[in-house]
Amino acid sequence: MLTTEQIQAILPHRYPFLMVDRILEIEAGKKAVGLKNVSANEQFFNGHFPGYPVMPGVLIVEALAQVGAAAVLQLEANKGRLAFFTGIDNCRFKRQVVPGDQLRLEVELTKLRGSMGKGHAIATVDGEIACECDILFALGPVVEK
């Protein structure tokens, strides 16, 4: 299990854009499972939507991408590098995510060739699929922190 501090040692994201609170499982270069506790205090709820707060779908996908990036960046050869989103395929939203929900974020890396890769991602709330997609990424340079 990785805490927020340990996640921040892997990913460059910081509040308010770090979308992962904890990594429950991680297998470098293969898969990762993370959690996002969706609080009523999230900044995006101020405008999405007043009186009917719903987590934006693109931020659910971003949370999935961050979990996938943690799995990729755990590989020794990728430590210190950045992972960039290059595409999203077959994305479907099947349930709204609202304050009080806990997102379980599962990403299995299905292809990793050179600096490019792909992963299958599923976000669930209480066992019900909220979002499912294939995420594509490219690895960037090593960045000094």
Short mmCIF file of C-alpha atoms in Angstrom, two decimals:
data_model
loop_
_atom_site.label_atom_id
_atom_site.label_comp_id
_atom_site.label_asym_id
_atom_site.label_seq_id
_atom_site.Cartn_x
_atom_site.Cartn_y
_atom_site.Cartn_z
CA MET A 1 0.00 0.00 0.00
CA LEU A 2 1.20 3.51 -0.81
CA THR A 3 0.20 6.64 1.12
CA THR A 4 -0.32 10.08 -0.41
CA GLU A 5 3.27 11.00 0.43
CA GLN A 6 4.61 7.87 -1.26
CA ILE A 7 2.41 8.52 -4.31
CA GLN A 8 3.83 12.05 -4.52
CA ALA A 9 7.33 10.56 -4.59
CA ILE A 10 6.30 8.77 -7.83
CA LEU A 11 3.90 11.22 -9.50
CA PRO A 12 4.52 14.94 -10.07
CA HIS A 13 0.85 15.84 -9.42
CA ARG A 14 -0.04 17.91 -6.36
CA TYR A 15 -3.22 19.24 -4.78
CA PRO A 16 -5.66 20.11 -6.19
CA PHE A 17 -4.76 17.92 -9.17
CA LEU A 18 -3.57 14.79 -7.40
CA MET A 19 -6.63 12.55 -7.85
CA VAL A 20 -5.42 9.49 -5.91
CA ASP A 21 -5.50 9.24 -2.12
CA ARG A 22 -3.99 5.78 -1.75
CA ILE A 23 -2.58 2.96 -3.83
CA LEU A 24 -3.80 -0.38 -2.46
CA GLU A 25 -1.87 -2.65 -4.83
CA ILE A 26 0.92 -2.02 -7.27
CA GLU A 27 2.83 -4.35 -9.53
CA ALA A 28 5.46 -2.36 -11.41
CA GLY A 29 4.83 -2.35 -15.14
CA LYS A 30 1.72 -4.51 -14.83
CA LYS A 31 -1.13 -3.10 -12.74
CA ALA A 32 -2.21 -0.86 -9.88
CA VAL A 33 -5.31 -0.35 -7.76
CA GLY A 34 -5.96 2.99 -6.07
CA LEU A 35 -8.61 4.89 -4.12
CA LYS A 36 -10.04 8.37 -4.40
CA ASN A 37 -12.28 9.55 -1.58
CA VAL A 38 -14.67 12.02 -3.15
CA SER A 39 -15.27 14.83 -0.67
CA ALA A 40 -17.98 17.48 -0.79
CA ASN A 41 -15.10 19.98 -0.44
CA GLU A 42 -13.59 19.16 -3.86
CA GLN A 43 -13.05 22.44 -5.75
CA PHE A 44 -14.68 21.17 -8.94
CA PHE A 45 -18.03 20.74 -7.19
CA ASN A 46 -18.35 24.54 -6.91
CA GLY A 47 -19.18 24.72 -10.60
CA HIS A 48 -20.13 21.14 -11.58
CA PHE A 49 -22.99 21.52 -10.79
CA PRO A 50 -24.29 23.99 -8.18
CA GLY A 51 -27.07 22.25 -6.29
CA TYR A 52 -26.31 18.89 -7.95
CA PRO A 53 -22.61 18.06 -7.48
CA VAL A 54 -21.24 15.43 -9.90
CA MET A 55 -17.56 14.59 -10.36
CA PRO A 56 -16.58 15.51 -13.93
CA GLY A 57 -15.99 12.42 -16.04
CA VAL A 58 -12.68 13.76 -17.31
CA LEU A 59 -11.41 13.86 -13.71
CA ILE A 60 -12.43 10.23 -13.18
CA VAL A 61 -10.36 9.37 -16.26
CA GLU A 62 -7.51 11.52 -14.93
CA ALA A 63 -7.62 9.61 -11.62
CA LEU A 64 -7.40 6.34 -13.55
CA ALA A 65 -4.49 7.69 -15.59
CA GLN A 66 -2.63 8.67 -12.43
CA VAL A 67 -3.01 5.16 -11.02
CA GLY A 68 -1.77 3.71 -14.31
CA ALA A 69 1.14 6.16 -14.33
CA ALA A 70 2.15 4.97 -10.86
CA ALA A 71 2.42 1.39 -12.17
CA VAL A 72 4.49 2.49 -15.18
CA LEU A 73 6.75 4.83 -13.21
CA GLN A 74 7.50 2.15 -10.60
CA LEU A 75 9.62 0.32 -13.17
CA GLU A 76 13.28 1.02 -12.42
CA ALA A 77 13.94 2.25 -15.97
CA ASN A 78 11.09 4.81 -15.67
CA LYS A 79 11.74 6.26 -12.22
CA GLY A 80 11.78 10.05 -12.29
CA ARG A 81 10.16 10.26 -15.73
CA LEU A 82 6.83 11.84 -16.61
CA ALA A 83 3.91 9.95 -18.10
CA PHE A 84 1.73 11.90 -20.54
CA PHE A 85 -1.81 11.12 -21.67
CA THR A 86 -1.89 10.52 -25.43
CA GLY A 87 -5.39 9.17 -25.87
CA ILE A 88 -8.54 7.60 -24.50
CA ASP A 89 -10.37 4.83 -26.33
CA ASN A 90 -13.69 3.12 -25.67
CA CYS A 91 -14.59 5.39 -22.75
CA ARG A 92 -17.99 4.96 -21.15
CA PHE A 93 -19.48 6.53 -18.03
CA LYS A 94 -22.06 4.30 -16.39
CA ARG A 95 -22.71 5.92 -13.03
CA GLN A 96 -22.47 9.41 -11.59
CA VAL A 97 -19.84 9.96 -8.89
CA VAL A 98 -21.00 12.25 -6.09
CA PRO A 99 -19.72 13.57 -2.76
CA GLY A 100 -19.24 10.76 -0.25
CA ASP A 101 -18.39 8.15 -2.87
CA GLN A 102 -15.14 6.22 -2.80
CA LEU A 103 -13.73 5.50 -6.24
CA ARG A 104 -11.80 2.28 -6.66
CA LEU A 105 -9.42 2.80 -9.57
CA GLU A 106 -8.02 -0.30 -11.30
CA VAL A 107 -5.58 -0.16 -14.21
CA GLU A 108 -4.01 -3.12 -15.97
CA LEU A 109 -1.23 -2.24 -18.39
CA THR A 110 -1.89 -4.13 -21.62
CA LYS A 111 0.95 -2.82 -23.78
CA LEU A 112 4.30 -1.24 -22.98
CA ARG A 113 6.67 -0.79 -25.89
CA GLY A 114 9.55 1.66 -25.64
CA SER A 115 8.15 4.96 -24.43
CA MET A 116 4.53 4.21 -25.43
CA GLY A 117 1.87 2.19 -23.68
CA LYS A 118 -1.77 1.36 -23.11
CA GLY A 119 -3.85 0.26 -20.15
CA HIS A 120 -7.38 -0.95 -19.49
CA ALA A 121 -8.97 1.07 -16.70
CA ILE A 122 -12.08 0.63 -14.57
CA ALA A 123 -13.42 2.96 -11.87
CA THR A 124 -16.06 1.55 -9.52
CA VAL A 125 -18.14 2.78 -6.61
CA ASP A 126 -19.43 0.10 -4.25
CA GLY A 127 -18.70 -2.54 -6.90
CA GLU A 128 -20.69 -0.71 -9.59
CA ILE A 129 -18.79 0.48 -12.68
CA ALA A 130 -18.66 4.27 -12.93
CA CYS A 131 -16.22 4.46 -15.86
CA GLU A 132 -14.38 2.04 -18.11
CA CYS A 133 -11.82 2.97 -20.78
CA ASP A 134 -8.51 2.27 -22.44
CA ILE A 135 -5.86 4.89 -21.69
CA LEU A 136 -2.86 5.55 -23.93
CA PHE A 137 0.31 7.21 -22.71
CA ALA A 138 3.81 8.23 -23.60
CA LEU A 139 6.79 8.50 -21.31
CA GLY A 140 8.65 11.79 -21.19
CA PRO A 141 12.04 12.78 -19.89
CA VAL A 142 13.40 12.40 -16.37
CA VAL A 143 12.42 15.47 -14.37
CA GLU A 144 14.37 16.65 -11.35
CA LYS A 145 12.10 17.40 -8.39
#
